[in-house]
CSV table of C-alpha atoms in Angstrom, one decimal:
chain,number,residue,atom,x,y,z
A,1,MET,CA,138.2,61.6,104.6
A,2,ILE,CA,141.4,62.9,103.8
A,3,LEU,CA,143.2,61.3,100.9
A,4,THR,CA,147.3,62.0,100.2
A,5,GLY,CA,148.8,60.5,97.4
A,6,HIS,CA,147.7,60.0,94.0
A,7,SER,CA,147.7,57.0,91.6
A,8,THR,CA,148.3,57.4,88.0
A,9,SER,CA,148.3,54.8,84.8
A,10,ALA,CA,150.7,55.0,82.1
A,11,TYR,CA,151.6,52.8,78.9
A,12,LEU,CA,155.0,51.9,79.2
A,13,GLN,CA,157.1,50.4,76.4
A,14,GLU,CA,160.5,48.3,76.6
A,15,LEU,CA,163.6,48.1,74.6
A,16,PHE,CA,166.4,45.8,75.4
A,17,CYS,CA,169.6,47.4,74.0
A,18,PRO,CA,172.5,44.4,74.7
A,19,TYR,CA,176.1,45.2,74.0
A,20,GLU,CA,178.1,43.1,76.2
A,21,ASN,CA,179.3,41.2,72.8
A,22,LYS,CA,179.8,44.3,70.7
A,23,ASN,CA,183.5,45.2,71.7
A,24,ILE,CA,182.5,48.8,72.8
A,25,SER,CA,183.4,50.7,75.3
A,26,VAL,CA,180.7,50.9,78.4
A,27,ASN,CA,181.9,54.4,78.8
A,28,ARG,CA,180.7,55.5,75.8
A,29,PRO,CA,177.4,58.0,75.6
A,30,ARG,CA,174.0,55.8,75.0
A,31,VAL,CA,172.0,57.0,72.2
A,32,TRP,CA,167.7,56.7,72.0
A,33,CYS,CA,166.6,58.1,69.1
A,34,LYS,CA,163.6,58.1,66.6
A,35,ARG,CA,164.1,56.7,63.2
A,36,ASP,CA,163.8,59.4,60.4
A,37,ALA,CA,161.0,58.4,57.9
A,38,GLN,CA,162.5,60.3,54.5
A,39,ASP,CA,166.2,58.3,55.8
A,40,GLU,CA,166.1,54.8,57.3
A,41,ASN,CA,170.0,55.5,58.2
A,42,CYS,CA,169.2,58.5,60.2
A,43,CYS,CA,167.4,59.5,63.4
A,44,THR,CA,166.4,62.1,66.0
A,45,GLY,CA,167.3,61.4,69.6
A,46,PHE,CA,169.5,62.5,72.1
A,47,SER,CA,172.9,61.1,74.0
A,48,PHE,CA,173.5,59.8,77.6
A,49,GLN,CA,175.8,59.2,79.8
A,50,GLN,CA,176.4,55.9,81.8
A,51,GLY,CA,174.6,56.2,85.1
A,52,VAL,CA,171.7,58.4,84.0
A,53,ASN,CA,168.4,56.7,84.8
A,54,VAL,CA,165.6,59.3,84.0
A,55,LEU,CA,165.0,61.3,81.1
A,56,GLU,CA,162.5,63.5,79.3
A,57,GLN,CA,161.3,64.4,82.5
A,58,GLY,CA,160.4,61.2,83.8
A,59,ASN,CA,158.9,59.7,80.3
A,60,ILE,CA,162.2,57.5,79.8
A,61,ALA,CA,163.8,55.2,82.4
A,62,VAL,CA,166.7,53.7,81.6
A,63,LYS,CA,168.2,50.7,83.5
A,64,ASP,CA,171.7,49.0,83.2
A,65,ASP,CA,173.3,46.1,84.5
A,66,GLY,CA,176.7,46.1,82.7
A,67,LYS,CA,175.7,43.7,79.4
A,68,SER,CA,172.7,45.5,78.6
A,69,PHE,CA,170.6,48.6,79.1
A,70,THR,CA,166.9,48.8,79.0
A,71,VAL,CA,164.7,51.9,77.3
A,72,SER,CA,161.4,52.5,79.3
A,73,VAL,CA,159.0,54.8,77.9
A,74,LYS,CA,156.1,55.9,79.0
A,75,THR,CA,155.1,58.5,77.0
A,76,LEU,CA,157.4,59.5,73.5
A,77,THR,CA,157.8,62.9,72.7
A,78,GLN,CA,158.6,62.6,68.9
A,79,GLY,CA,155.6,60.6,68.5
A,80,ASP,CA,154.4,57.3,66.8
A,81,GLY,CA,157.4,55.3,64.9
A,82,VAL,CA,160.5,53.1,65.2
A,83,TYR,CA,163.0,53.9,67.9
A,84,TRP,CA,166.6,52.9,68.3
A,85,CYS,CA,168.8,52.2,71.2
A,86,GLY,CA,172.7,52.2,70.9
A,87,PHE,CA,176.0,54.0,71.1
A,88,MET,CA,177.7,57.0,69.9
A,89,THR,CA,181.3,56.9,68.7
A,90,GLU,CA,184.0,58.9,69.1
A,91,ASP,CA,183.4,60.0,65.2
A,92,LYS,CA,179.6,60.8,66.1
A,93,ILE,CA,178.4,57.5,64.5
A,94,ILE,CA,175.6,55.6,66.1
A,95,VAL,CA,176.5,52.2,66.8
A,96,LYS,CA,172.7,50.5,66.6
A,97,LEU,CA,172.0,47.9,69.4
A,98,ALA,CA,168.3,47.3,69.0
A,99,GLU,CA,165.3,48.8,67.6
A,100,ASP,CA,161.4,48.4,67.7
A,101,TYR,CA,158.2,50.1,66.6
A,102,PHE,CA,156.6,52.6,69.7
A,103,THR,CA,153.4,54.5,69.7
A,104,ASP,CA,152.1,56.8,72.1
A,105,THR,CA,148.9,55.2,72.6
A,106,PRO,CA,147.7,51.3,73.5
A,107,PHE,CA,144.9,50.5,71.5
A,108,ASN,CA,147.4,50.4,68.6
A,109,PHE,CA,149.4,48.0,70.3
A,110,ALA,CA,146.2,45.5,71.7
A,111,TRP,CA,145.1,46.1,67.5
A,112,SER,CA,148.6,44.8,66.1
A,113,ILE,CA,147.8,41.5,68.5
A,114,LEU,CA,144.0,41.3,68.2
A,115,ARG,CA,144.7,41.4,64.2
A,116,TRP,CA,146.7,38.2,64.4
A,117,ILE,CA,143.9,36.3,66.3
A,118,LEU,CA,141.3,37.7,63.6
A,119,PHE,CA,144.0,36.9,61.1
A,120,ILE,CA,143.5,33.0,62.4
A,121,LEU,CA,140.1,33.1,63.2
A,122,LEU,CA,138.3,34.4,60.6
A,123,PRO,CA,139.4,31.4,57.8
A,124,VAL,CA,138.6,29.1,60.8
A,125,ILE,CA,135.1,30.9,61.2
A,126,THR,CA,134.4,30.5,57.1
A,127,ILE,CA,135.4,26.8,56.8
A,128,SER,CA,133.5,25.9,59.8
A,129,THR,CA,130.5,27.2,58.5
A,130,HIS,CA,130.7,26.1,54.9
A,131,ILE,CA,130.7,22.5,56.7
A,132,TYR,CA,128.1,23.3,59.5
A,133,THR,CA,126.0,24.6,56.3
A,134,ASN,CA,126.9,21.9,53.8
A,135,LYS,CA,126.2,19.1,56.1
A,136,LYS,CA,123.0,20.5,57.0
A,137,HIS,CA,121.8,21.1,53.4
A,138,GLY,CA,122.8,17.3,53.4
A,139,ASP,CA,120.6,16.1,55.9
A,140,THR,CA,117.4,17.9,53.8
A,141,LYS,CA,118.4,16.4,50.7
A,142,THR,CA,116.8,13.1,49.5
A,143,THR,CA,117.2,12.1,46.3
């Protein structure tokens, strides 16, 4: 048997960056950066021109429809954290369009959803158990 090709699996995260109502020239460089943990007004990353579709050796893909651009991330080279997308002004100031927490491991993403489900289920199970226990003990009591 001869096999050709290969298969890969990646954990893809996306950040939607709308700009149609921001009065910003669409020709300005776009920005993708990680927020600084020490100074929430700063970030570390890079800028890129409109028309660039692949960044970081294929780990980041950019789609632009003229009203927004979407950054799709397979692997975070800077690690977990809050990432921004935006535009760079002529004065080298970043105009932030959106931000979100990105993680390099799918477990963290699954846990972020699972913990809310557990948060809701725990009180429901506790109350149900309490009601069931009281009902069962109430049936066996005689006066």
